[in-house]
Each structure stands twice: as C-alpha cells, then as structure tokens.
PDB file of C-alpha atoms in Angstrom:
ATOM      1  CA  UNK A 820      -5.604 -24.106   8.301  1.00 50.00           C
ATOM      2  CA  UNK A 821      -5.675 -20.512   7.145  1.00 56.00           C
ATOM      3  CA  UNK A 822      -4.912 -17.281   9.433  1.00 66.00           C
ATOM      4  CA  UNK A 823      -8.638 -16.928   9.482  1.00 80.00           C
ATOM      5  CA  UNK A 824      -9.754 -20.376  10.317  1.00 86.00           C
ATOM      6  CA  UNK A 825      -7.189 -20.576  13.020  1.00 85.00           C
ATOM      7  CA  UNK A 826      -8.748 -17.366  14.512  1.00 89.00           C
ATOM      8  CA  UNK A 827     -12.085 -18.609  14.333  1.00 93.00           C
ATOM      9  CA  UNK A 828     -11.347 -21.972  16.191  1.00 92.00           C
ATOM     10  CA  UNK A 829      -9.426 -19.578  18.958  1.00 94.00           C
ATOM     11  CA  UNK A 830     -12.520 -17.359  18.946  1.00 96.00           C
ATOM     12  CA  UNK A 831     -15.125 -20.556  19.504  1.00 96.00           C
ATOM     13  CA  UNK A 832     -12.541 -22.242  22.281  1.00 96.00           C
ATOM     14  CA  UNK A 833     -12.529 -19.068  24.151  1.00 97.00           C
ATOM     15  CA  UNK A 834     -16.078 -18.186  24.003  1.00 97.00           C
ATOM     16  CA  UNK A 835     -17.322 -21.759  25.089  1.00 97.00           C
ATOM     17  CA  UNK A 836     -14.049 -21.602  27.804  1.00 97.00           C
ATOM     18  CA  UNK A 837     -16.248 -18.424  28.822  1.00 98.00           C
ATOM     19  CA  UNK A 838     -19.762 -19.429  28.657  1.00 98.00           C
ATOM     20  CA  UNK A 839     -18.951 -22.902  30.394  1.00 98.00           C
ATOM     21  CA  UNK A 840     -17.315 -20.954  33.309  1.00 98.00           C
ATOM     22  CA  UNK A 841     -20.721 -18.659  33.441  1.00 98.00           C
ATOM     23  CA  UNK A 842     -19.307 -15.323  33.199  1.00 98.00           C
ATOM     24  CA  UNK A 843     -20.397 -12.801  31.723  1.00 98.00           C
ATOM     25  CA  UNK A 844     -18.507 -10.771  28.649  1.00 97.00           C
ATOM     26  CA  UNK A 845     -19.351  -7.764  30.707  1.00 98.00           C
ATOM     27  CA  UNK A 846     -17.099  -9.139  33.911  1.00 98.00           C
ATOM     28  CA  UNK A 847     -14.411 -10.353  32.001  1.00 98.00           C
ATOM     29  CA  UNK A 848     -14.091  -6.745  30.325  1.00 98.00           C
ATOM     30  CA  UNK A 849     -14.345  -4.912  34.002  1.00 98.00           C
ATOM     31  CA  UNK A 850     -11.781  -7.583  35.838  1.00 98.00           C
ATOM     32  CA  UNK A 851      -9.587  -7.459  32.815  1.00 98.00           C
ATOM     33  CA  UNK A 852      -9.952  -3.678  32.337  1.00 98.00           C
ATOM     34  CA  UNK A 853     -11.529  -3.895  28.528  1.00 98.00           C
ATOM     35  CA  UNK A 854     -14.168  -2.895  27.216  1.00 98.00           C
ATOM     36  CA  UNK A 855     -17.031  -5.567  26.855  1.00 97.00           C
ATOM     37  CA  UNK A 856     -16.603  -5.281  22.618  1.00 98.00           C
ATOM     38  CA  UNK A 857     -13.168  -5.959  22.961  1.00 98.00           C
ATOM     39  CA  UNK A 858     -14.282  -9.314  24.246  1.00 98.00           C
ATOM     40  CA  UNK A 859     -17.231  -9.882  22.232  1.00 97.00           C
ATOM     41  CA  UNK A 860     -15.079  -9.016  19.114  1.00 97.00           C
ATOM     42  CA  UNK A 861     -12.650 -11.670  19.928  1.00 97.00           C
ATOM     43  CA  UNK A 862     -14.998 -14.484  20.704  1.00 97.00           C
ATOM     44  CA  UNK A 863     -16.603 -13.352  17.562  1.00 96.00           C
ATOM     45  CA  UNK A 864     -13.533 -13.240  15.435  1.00 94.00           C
ATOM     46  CA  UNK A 865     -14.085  -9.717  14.030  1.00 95.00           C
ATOM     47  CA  UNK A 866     -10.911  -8.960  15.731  1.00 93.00           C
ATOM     48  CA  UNK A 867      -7.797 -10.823  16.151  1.00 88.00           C
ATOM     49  CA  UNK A 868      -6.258 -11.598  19.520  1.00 92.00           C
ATOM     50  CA  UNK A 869      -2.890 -10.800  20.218  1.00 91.00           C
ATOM     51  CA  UNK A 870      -0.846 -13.672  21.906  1.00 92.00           C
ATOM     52  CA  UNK A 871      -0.598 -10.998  25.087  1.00 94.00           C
ATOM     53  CA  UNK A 872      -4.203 -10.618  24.988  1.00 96.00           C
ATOM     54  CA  UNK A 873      -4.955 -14.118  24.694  1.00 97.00           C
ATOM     55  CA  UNK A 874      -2.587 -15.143  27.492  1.00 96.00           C
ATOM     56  CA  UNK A 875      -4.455 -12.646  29.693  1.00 97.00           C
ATOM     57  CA  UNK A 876      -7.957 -14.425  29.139  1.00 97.00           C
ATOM     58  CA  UNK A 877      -6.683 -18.008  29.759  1.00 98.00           C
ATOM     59  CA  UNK A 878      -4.907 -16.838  32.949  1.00 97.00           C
ATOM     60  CA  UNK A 879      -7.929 -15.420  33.800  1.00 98.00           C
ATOM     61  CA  UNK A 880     -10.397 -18.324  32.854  1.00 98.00           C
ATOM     62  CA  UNK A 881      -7.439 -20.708  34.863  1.00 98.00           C
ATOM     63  CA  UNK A 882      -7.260 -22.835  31.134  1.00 97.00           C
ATOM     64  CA  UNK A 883      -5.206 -26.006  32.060  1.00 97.00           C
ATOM     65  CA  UNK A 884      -1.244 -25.437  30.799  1.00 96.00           C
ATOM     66  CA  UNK A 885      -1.400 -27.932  27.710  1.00 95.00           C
ATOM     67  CA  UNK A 886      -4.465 -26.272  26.590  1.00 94.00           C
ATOM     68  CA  UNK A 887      -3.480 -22.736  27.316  1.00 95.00           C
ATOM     69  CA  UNK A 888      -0.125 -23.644  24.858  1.00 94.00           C
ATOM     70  CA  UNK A 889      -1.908 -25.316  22.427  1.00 92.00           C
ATOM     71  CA  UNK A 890      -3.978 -22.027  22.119  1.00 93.00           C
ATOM     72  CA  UNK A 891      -1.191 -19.492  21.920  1.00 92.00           C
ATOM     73  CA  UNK A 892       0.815 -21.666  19.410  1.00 90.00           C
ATOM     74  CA  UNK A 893      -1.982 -21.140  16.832  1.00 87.00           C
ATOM     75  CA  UNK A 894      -2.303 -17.792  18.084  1.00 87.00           C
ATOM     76  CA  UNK A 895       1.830 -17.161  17.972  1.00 85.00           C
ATOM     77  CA  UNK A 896       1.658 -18.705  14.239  1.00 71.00           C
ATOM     78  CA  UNK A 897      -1.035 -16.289  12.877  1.00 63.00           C
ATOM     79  CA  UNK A 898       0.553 -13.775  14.028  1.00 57.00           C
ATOM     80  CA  UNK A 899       4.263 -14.511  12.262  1.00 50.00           C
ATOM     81  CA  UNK A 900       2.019 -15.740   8.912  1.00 42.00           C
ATOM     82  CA  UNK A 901       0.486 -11.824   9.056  1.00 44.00           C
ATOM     83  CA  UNK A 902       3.877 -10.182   9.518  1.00 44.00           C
ATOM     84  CA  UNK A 903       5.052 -12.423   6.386  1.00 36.00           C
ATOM     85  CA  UNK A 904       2.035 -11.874   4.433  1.00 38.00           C
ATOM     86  CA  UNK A 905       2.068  -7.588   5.188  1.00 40.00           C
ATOM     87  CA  UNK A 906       5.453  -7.491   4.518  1.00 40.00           C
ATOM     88  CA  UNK A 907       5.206  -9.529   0.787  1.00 39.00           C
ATOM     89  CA  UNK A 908       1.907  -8.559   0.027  1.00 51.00           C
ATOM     90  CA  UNK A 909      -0.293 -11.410   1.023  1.00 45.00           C
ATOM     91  CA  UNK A 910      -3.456 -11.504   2.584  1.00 44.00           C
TER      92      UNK A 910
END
C-alpha cells in the first residue's frame, strides 16, 4: 500500500471513529483548538496527518491502545517513505 492509500484508510478509520462517537467536526476542532477544515481535510485525505496530530485525535476519541498503534504505525511509515521520496526525488 502506497503513501496515498495508507492515508486514505487513516482518513476513513478516523472519520467513522468520529461519526460513530457522534461528534461533530466542529467540536473536535474547538476542544482540540483547530480549525473545523483542519479536521475535515484529514478525514477527507486532502491533507496528511502528522503522527502528533493523529495521536491527538485518538487520545481524544479514547481509540483502544492496539488500534491507536496500529494507526500511527501506518501513519509513522508514510511519513519516513515522504522524507525518502523528497529527499531522492520520488513522489
């Protein structure tokens, strides 16, 4: 799975995480101290989320320890695969 696919699955998990909890983008951006596009990019996966960021949110949510590692692996991974790819041209 490619940078982008792996970002997309994040995006979906977090958005249904979200939506299955029933709060709003809007309250998540207020308690978190974002803006409500900043979230809506990230469950969208316009933008990518940053392993920081993404620990934030599942703290937040209260995402279960297995899952909440599973999730910043893939996110960890992306993020060394667009270092390497930026640094020897590939993207």
């Amino acid at each position: 799975m490619g940078g982008s696919a792996h970002r997309e699955r994040v995006a979906a998990e977090l958005k249904r995480i979200r939506e299955g909890l029933g709060v709003p983008g809007e309250e998540v951006a207020a308690a978190l101290g974002w803006s409500q596009p900043k979230v809506s990019r990230i469950e969208n996966a316009r933008i990518a989320v940053s392993t920081r960021d993404l620990a934030t949110l599942l703290h937040y949510y209260g995402v279960p320890e297995e899952i909440r590692a599973e999730l910043l692996a893939v996110t960890a991974d992306d993020e060394g695969w667009c270092r390497y790819a930026s640094v020897h041209g590939r993207r």
